[in-house]
Every structure is written in C-alpha cells, then in structure tokens.
PDB file of C-alpha atoms in Angstrom:
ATOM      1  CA  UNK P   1      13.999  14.563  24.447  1.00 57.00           C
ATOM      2  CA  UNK P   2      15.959  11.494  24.424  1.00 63.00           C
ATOM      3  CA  UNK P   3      16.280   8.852  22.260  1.00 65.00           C
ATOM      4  CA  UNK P   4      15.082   6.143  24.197  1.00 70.00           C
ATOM      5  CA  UNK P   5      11.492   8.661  24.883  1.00 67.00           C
ATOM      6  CA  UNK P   6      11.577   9.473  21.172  1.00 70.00           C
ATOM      7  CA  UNK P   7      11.185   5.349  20.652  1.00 75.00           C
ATOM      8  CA  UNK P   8       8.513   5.640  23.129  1.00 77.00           C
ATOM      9  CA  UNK P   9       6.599   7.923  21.872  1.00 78.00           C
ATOM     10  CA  UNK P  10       6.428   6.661  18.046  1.00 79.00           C
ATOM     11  CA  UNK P  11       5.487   3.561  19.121  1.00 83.00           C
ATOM     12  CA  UNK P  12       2.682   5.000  21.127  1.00 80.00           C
ATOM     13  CA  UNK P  13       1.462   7.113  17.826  1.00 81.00           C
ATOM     14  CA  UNK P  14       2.233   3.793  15.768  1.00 83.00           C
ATOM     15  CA  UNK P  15      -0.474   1.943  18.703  1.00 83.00           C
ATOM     16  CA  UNK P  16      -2.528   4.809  18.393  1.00 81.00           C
ATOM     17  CA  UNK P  17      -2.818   4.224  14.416  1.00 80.00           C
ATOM     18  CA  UNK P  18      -3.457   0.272  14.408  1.00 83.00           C
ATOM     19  CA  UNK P  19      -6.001   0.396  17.580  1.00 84.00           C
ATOM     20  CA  UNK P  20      -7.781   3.034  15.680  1.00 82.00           C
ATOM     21  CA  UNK P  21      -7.739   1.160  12.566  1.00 81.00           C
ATOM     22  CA  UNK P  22      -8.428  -2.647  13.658  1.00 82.00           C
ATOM     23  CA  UNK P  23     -11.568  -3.224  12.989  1.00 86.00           C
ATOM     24  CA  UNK P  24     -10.764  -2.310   8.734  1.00 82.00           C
ATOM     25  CA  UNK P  25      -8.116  -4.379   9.311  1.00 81.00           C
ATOM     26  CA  UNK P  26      -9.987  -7.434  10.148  1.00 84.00           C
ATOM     27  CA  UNK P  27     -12.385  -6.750   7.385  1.00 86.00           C
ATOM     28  CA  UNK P  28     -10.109  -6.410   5.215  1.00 83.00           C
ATOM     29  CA  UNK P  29      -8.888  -9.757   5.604  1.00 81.00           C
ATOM     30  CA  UNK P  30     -12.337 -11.131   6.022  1.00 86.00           C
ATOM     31  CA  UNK P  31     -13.136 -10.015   2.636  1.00 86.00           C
ATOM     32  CA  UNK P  32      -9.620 -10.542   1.032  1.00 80.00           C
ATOM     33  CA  UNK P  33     -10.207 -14.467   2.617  1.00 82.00           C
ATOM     34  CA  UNK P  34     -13.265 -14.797   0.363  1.00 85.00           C
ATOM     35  CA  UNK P  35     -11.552 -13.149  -2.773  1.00 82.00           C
ATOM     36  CA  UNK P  36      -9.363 -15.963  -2.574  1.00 77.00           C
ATOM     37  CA  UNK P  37     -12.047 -18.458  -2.209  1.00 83.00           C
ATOM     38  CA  UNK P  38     -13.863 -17.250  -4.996  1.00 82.00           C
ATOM     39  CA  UNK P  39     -10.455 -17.414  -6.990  1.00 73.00           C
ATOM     40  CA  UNK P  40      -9.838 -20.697  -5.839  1.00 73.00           C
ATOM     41  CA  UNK P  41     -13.212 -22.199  -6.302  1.00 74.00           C
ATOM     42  CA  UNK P  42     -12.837 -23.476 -10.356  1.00 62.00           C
ATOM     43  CA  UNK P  43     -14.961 -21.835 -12.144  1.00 70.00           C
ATOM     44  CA  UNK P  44     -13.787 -18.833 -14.660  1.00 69.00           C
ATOM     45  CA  UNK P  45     -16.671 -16.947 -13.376  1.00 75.00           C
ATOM     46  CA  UNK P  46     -15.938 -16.847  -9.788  1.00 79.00           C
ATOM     47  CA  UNK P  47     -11.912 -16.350 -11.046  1.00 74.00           C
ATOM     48  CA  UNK P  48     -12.380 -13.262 -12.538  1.00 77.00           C
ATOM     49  CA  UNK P  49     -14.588 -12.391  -9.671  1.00 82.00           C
ATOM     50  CA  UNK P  50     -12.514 -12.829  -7.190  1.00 79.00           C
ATOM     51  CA  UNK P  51      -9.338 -11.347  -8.664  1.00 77.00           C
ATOM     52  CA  UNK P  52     -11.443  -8.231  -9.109  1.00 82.00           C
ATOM     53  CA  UNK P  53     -12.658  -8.030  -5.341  1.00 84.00           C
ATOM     54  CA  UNK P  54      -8.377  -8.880  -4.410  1.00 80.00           C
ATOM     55  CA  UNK P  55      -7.456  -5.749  -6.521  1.00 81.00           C
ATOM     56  CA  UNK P  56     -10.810  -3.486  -5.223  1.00 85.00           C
ATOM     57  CA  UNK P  57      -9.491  -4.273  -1.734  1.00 84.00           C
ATOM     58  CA  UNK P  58      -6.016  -3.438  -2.167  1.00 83.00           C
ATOM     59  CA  UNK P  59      -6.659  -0.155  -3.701  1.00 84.00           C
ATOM     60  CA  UNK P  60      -9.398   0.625  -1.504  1.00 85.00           C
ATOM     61  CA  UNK P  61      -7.419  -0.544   1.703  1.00 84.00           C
ATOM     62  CA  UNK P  62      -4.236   2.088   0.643  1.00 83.00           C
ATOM     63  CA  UNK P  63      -6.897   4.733   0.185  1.00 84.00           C
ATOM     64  CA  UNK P  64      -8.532   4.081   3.487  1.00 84.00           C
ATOM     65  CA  UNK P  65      -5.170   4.142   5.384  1.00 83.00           C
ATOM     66  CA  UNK P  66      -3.865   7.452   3.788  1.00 82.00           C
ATOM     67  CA  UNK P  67      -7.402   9.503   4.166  1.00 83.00           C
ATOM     68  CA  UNK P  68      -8.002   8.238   7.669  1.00 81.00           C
ATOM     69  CA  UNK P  69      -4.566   7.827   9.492  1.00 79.00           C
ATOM     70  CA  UNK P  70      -3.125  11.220   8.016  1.00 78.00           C
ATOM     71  CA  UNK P  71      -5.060  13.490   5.991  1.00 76.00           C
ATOM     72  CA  UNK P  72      -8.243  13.432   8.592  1.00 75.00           C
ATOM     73  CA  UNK P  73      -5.888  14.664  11.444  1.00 69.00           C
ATOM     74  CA  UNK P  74      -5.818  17.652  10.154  1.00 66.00           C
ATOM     75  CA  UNK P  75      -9.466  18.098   8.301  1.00 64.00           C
ATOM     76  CA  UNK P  76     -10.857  16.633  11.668  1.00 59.00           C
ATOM     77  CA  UNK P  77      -9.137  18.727  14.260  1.00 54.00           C
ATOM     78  CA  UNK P  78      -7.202  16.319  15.656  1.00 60.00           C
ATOM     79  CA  UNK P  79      -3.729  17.697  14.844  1.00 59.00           C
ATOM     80  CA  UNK P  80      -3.770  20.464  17.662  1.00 59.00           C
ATOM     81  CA  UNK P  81      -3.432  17.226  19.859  1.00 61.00           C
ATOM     82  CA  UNK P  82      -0.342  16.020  18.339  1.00 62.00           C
ATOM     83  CA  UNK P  83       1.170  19.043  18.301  1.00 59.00           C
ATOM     84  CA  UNK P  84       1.204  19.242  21.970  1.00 61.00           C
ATOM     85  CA  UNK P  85       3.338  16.388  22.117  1.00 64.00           C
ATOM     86  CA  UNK P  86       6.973  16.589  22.161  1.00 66.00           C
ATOM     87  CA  UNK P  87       7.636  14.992  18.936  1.00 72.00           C
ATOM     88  CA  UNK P  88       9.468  16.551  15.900  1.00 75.00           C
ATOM     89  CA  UNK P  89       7.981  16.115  12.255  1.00 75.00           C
ATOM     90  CA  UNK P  90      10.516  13.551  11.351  1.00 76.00           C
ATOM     91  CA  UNK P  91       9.036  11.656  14.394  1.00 80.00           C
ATOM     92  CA  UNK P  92       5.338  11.747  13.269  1.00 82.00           C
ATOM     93  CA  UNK P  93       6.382  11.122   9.743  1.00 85.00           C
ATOM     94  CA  UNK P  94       8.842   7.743  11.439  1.00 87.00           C
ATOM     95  CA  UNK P  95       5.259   6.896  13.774  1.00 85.00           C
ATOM     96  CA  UNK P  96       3.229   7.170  10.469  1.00 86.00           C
ATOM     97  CA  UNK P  97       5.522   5.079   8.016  1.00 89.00           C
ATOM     98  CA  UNK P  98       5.836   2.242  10.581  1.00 90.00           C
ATOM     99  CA  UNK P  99       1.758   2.043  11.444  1.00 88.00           C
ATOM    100  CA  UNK P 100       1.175   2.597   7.592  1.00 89.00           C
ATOM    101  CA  UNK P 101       3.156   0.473   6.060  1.00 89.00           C
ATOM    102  CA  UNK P 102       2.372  -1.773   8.661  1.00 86.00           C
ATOM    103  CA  UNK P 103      -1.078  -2.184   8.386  1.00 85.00           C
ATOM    104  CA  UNK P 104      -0.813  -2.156   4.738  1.00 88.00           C
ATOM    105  CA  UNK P 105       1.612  -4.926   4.461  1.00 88.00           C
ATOM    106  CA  UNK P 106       0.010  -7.573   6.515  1.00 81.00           C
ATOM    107  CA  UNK P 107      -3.216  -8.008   3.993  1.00 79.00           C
ATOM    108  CA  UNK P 108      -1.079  -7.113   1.092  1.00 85.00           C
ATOM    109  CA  UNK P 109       1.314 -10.222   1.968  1.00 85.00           C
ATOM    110  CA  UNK P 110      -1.494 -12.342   3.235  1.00 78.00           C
ATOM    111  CA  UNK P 111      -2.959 -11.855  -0.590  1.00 78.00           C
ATOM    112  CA  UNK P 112       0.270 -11.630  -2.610  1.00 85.00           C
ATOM    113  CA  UNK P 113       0.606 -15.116  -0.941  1.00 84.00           C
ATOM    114  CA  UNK P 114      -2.105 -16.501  -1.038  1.00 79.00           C
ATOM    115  CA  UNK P 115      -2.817 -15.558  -5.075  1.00 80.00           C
ATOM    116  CA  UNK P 116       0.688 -17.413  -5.591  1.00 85.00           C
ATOM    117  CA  UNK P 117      -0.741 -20.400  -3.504  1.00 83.00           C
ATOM    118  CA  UNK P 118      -3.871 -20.177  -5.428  1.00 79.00           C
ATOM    119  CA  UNK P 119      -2.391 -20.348  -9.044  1.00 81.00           C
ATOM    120  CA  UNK P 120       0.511 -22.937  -7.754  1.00 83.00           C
ATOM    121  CA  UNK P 121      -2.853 -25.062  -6.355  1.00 78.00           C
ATOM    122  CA  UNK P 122      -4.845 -24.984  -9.580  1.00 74.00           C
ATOM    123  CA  UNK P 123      -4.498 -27.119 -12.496  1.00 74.00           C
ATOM    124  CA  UNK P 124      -6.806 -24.724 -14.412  1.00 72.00           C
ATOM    125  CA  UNK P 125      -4.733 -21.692 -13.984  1.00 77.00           C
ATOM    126  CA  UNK P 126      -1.296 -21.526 -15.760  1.00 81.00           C
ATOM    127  CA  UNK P 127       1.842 -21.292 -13.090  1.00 85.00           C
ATOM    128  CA  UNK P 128       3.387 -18.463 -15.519  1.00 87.00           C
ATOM    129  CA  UNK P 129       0.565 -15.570 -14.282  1.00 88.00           C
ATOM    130  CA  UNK P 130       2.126 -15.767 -10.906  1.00 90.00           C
ATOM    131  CA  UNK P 131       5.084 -13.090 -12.136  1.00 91.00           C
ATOM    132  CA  UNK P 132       2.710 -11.143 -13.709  1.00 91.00           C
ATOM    133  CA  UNK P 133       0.523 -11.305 -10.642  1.00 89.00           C
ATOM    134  CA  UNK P 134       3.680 -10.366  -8.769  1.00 92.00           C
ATOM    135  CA  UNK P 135       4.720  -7.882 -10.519  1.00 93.00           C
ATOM    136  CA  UNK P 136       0.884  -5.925 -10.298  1.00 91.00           C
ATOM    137  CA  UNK P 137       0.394  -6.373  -6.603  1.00 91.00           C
ATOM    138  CA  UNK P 138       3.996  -4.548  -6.046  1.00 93.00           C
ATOM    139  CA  UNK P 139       2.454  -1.897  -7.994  1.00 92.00           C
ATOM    140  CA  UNK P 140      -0.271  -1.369  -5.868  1.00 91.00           C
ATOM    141  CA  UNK P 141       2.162  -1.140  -3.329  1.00 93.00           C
ATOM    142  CA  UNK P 142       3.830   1.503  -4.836  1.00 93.00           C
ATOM    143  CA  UNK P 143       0.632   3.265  -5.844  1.00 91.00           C
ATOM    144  CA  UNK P 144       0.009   3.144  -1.992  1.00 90.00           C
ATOM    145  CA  UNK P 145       3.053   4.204  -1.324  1.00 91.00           C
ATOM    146  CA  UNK P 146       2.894   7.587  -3.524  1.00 91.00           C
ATOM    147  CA  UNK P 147      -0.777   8.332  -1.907  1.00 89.00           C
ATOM    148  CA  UNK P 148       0.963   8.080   1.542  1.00 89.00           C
ATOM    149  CA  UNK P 149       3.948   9.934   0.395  1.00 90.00           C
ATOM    150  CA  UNK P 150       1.585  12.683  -0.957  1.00 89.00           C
ATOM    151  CA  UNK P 151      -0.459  13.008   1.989  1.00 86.00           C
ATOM    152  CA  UNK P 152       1.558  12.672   4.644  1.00 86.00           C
ATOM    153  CA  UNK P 153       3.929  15.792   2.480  1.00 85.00           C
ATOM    154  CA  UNK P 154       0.961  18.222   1.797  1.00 81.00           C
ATOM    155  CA  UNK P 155      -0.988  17.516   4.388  1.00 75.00           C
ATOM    156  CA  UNK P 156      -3.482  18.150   2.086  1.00 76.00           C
ATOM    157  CA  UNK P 157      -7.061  16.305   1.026  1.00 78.00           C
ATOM    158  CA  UNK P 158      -7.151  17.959  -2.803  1.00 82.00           C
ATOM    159  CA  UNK P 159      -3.618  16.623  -3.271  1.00 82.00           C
ATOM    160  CA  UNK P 160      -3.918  13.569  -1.326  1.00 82.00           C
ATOM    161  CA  UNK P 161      -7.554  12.884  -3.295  1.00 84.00           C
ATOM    162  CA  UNK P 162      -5.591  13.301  -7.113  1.00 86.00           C
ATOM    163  CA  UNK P 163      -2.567  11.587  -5.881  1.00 85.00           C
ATOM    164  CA  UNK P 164      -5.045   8.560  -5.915  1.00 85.00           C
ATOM    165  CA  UNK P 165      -7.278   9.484  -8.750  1.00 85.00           C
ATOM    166  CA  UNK P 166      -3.898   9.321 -10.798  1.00 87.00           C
ATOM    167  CA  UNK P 167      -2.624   5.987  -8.985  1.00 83.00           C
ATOM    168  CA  UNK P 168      -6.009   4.365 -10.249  1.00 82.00           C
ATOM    169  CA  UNK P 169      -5.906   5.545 -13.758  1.00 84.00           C
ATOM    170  CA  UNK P 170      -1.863   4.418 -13.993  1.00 88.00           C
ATOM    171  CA  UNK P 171      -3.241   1.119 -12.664  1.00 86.00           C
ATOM    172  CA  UNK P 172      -5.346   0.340 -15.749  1.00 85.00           C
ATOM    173  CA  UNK P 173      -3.063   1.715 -17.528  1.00 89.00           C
ATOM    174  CA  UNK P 174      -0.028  -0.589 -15.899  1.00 89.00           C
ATOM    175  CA  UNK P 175      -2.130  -3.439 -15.888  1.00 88.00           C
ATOM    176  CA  UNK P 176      -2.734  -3.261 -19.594  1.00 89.00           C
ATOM    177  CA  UNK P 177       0.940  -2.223 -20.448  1.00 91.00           C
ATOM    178  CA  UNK P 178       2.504  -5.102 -18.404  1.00 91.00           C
ATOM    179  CA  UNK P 179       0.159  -7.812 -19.770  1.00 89.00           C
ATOM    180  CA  UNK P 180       1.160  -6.862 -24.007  1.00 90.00           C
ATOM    181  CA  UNK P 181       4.678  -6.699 -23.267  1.00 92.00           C
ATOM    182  CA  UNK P 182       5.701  -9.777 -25.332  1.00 91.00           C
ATOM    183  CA  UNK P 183       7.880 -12.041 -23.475  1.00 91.00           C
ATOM    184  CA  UNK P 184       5.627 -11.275 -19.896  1.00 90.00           C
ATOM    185  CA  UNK P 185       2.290 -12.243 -22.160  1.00 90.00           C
ATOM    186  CA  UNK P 186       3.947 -15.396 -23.573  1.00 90.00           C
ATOM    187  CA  UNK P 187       5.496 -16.359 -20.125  1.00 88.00           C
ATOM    188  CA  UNK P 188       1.833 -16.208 -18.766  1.00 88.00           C
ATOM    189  CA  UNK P 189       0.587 -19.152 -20.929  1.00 86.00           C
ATOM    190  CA  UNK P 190       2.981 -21.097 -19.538  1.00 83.00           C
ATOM    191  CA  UNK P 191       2.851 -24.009 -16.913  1.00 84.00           C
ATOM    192  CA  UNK P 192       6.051 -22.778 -15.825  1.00 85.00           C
ATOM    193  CA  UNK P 193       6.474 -19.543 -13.506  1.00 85.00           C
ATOM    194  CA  UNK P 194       9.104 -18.229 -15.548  1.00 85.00           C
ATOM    195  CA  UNK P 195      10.757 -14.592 -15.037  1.00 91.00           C
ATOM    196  CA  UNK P 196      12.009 -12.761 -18.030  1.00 91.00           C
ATOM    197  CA  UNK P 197      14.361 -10.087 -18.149  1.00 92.00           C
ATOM    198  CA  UNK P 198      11.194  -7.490 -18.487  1.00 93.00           C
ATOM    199  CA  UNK P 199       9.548  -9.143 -15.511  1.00 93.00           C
ATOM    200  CA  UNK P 200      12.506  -8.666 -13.714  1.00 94.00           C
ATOM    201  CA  UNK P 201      13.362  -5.170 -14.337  1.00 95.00           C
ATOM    202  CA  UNK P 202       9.787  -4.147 -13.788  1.00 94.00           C
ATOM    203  CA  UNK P 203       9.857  -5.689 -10.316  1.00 95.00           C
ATOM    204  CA  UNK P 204      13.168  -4.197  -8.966  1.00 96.00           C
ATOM    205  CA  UNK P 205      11.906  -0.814 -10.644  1.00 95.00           C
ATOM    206  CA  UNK P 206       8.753  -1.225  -8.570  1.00 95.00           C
ATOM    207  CA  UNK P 207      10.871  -1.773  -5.012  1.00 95.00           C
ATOM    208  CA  UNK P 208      13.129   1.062  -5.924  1.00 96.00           C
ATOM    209  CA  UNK P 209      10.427   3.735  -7.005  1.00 95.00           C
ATOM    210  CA  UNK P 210       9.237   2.613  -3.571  1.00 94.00           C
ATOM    211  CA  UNK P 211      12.243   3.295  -1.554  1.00 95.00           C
ATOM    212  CA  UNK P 212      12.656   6.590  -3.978  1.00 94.00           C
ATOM    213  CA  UNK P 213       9.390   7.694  -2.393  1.00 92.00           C
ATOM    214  CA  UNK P 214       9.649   6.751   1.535  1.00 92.00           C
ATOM    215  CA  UNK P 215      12.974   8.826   1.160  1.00 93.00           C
ATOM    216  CA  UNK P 216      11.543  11.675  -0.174  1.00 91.00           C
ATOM    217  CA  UNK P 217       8.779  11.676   1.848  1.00 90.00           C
ATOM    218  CA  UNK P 218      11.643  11.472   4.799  1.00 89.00           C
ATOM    219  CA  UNK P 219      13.541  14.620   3.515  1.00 87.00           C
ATOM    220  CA  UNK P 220      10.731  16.705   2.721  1.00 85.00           C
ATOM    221  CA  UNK P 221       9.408  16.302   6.255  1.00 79.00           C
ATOM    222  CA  UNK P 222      13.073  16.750   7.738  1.00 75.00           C
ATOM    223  CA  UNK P 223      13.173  19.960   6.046  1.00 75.00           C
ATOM    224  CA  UNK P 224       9.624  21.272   8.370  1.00 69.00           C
ATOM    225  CA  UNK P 225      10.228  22.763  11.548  1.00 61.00           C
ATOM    226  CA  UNK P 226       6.813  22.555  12.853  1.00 59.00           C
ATOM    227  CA  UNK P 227       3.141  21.025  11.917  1.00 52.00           C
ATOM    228  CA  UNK P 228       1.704  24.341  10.658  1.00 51.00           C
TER     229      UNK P 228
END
C-alpha cells in the first residue's frame, strides 16, 4: 500500500475513533466547564469541590478513552473488522495515538488553562499553586499515557484494568509527594507563580516519561506482525 493510502486510511480509523467518541467528549467539557465554575465561584467550599470534579474528570476521561477506543475492540468483537483492512500494526497503533491523544488533549488543555486562568483571576487563591497545579495535571497526562501505552501493547483488559488501578494509587501518592517537597510547598503560599528547580525537574521528567512511553508503545507494536 502506498504512503499516500496509508495517510488515508489512519485518518479514517482516527475519524472513526472521535465520531464514535463525541458525545463523551462534549460531556466532558460540559462538566469540566462547571468544575471551573465551581472553582471560580469564591467560596472554599465550592473550591475544593470543584478541583475534585477537574481531577475525577481527567482520570475518568483517560480511563474512558483507553477501555473504549482500544481494549473493547477486541473484548467486543470488533477487531476481526480491522483486521480486514490493509493496515499494518504500526498503522493502527499511528491511527490510535493521533485519535487518543487527541481527544484527550483538547479537555485536558481546555482545563490546564482554564485552572491557570482561574487562580491568575482570584484574589483569594495564591498565584504560586499554579506550578503545582501544572505540574499534577501533566501527571495525569502521563498516567493516561501509561494506561494507553498498556492497552494498546497487551491488548489486554486485566492489564489494561491494573495499569489504571496503579496510575490512581501513584496519583495520591504524587499528589501528596509533590505538595511536602519544601521549596514547591513554600512557593505555593506565594502571590507569585514562582518555579523552583524541583518544580522544574518534575515537569520536564513528566514530558519525557511521556515521550519514553509513546516510543515504547511504538517499538513494541513495530515488533508484531499481525493483530493476533
């Protein structure tokens, strides 16, 4: 097949993917719209509340993508179809990246921006959170990233289920770790978004544990010959 059919027919799987997934897209954003609202609203209350929904989302959004757009393929029969195609693995795995990460990023951007817009905005809440709030939405990101890697690499629900049973418990445990390292907690009390050299190597160790994991997930699908 050529190259220029190839193109063709990822972006036709990558279609496939976001038509069948557009209607958790929109609610998505729906409800990541009135996390932000609730965050934005003033009171501590209705703060808390709606950074908890922004997170819930997130997770639940990189959970829904993974389960639904890879590892259901194959529990729901629907792999025999793809197979027919003439597509290689490294194709499908290049189709499913793109509508992944694709779908994933535009709420996760929408919120990452939106939280910095929201602390910026408020008087009430300090302007040095907004690394730290950075620095945990990335990891969600990543966290994402591994369940997608996993899945899309075993093919399998077990796996793919405590991939993200262990990206929720390193969450907490991330969440907690990141806030009691000392310069990050006493850079959050500040008016001032400031980024110290922990905040910074966290970050970049976040993008490249990211890239780390799209390439492996490329070269471990390189290396099947067939979707069996």
């Amino acid at each position: 097949m050529s190259a220029p059919q190839r193109r063709t027919m990822i972006r036709a799987l990558v279609l496939k993917d976001w038509y069948y997934m557009r209607w958790s897209i929109a609610a998505y954003l729906t409800l990541g719209a009135v996390a932000l609202i609730l965050v934005a609203s003033g009171s501590e209350g209705s703060f808390y509340a709606g950074s908890v929904l922004l997170v819930t989302l997130l997770i639940s959004l990189g959970i829904h993508l993974s389960m639904a757009t890879v590892v259901e393929e194959r529990t729901g029969q629907t792999l025999p179809f793809i197979m027919s195609l003439p597509i290689s693995p490294g194709d499908y795995t290049t189709a499913k990246v793109i509508a992944n990460l694709g779908i994933f990023l535009i709420p996760w951007t929408a919120l990452l921006t939106g939280t910095i817009a929201v602390i910026a905005g408020r008087a009430a809440i300090n302007d040095g959170l907004i690394p730290f709030a950075v620095i945990i939405l990335t990891w969600i990101l990543l966290s994402y990233c591994m369940n997608l890697a996993v899945a899309l690499v075993s093919e399998s629900q077990a796996w793919s289920i405590g991939a993200m049973v262990v990206g929720n418990l390193a969450f907490q445990a991330v969440l907690y770790a990141v806030s009691h390292i000392p310069s990050i907690a006493l850079s959050m009390k500040g008016d001032v978004a400031l980024w110290p050299p922990a905040a910074r190597l966290l970050l970049l160790g976040e993008i490249g544990a990211i890239v780390l994991l799209l390439a492996f997930t490329f070269h471990m699908q390189g290396r099947k010959t067939d979707f069996v």
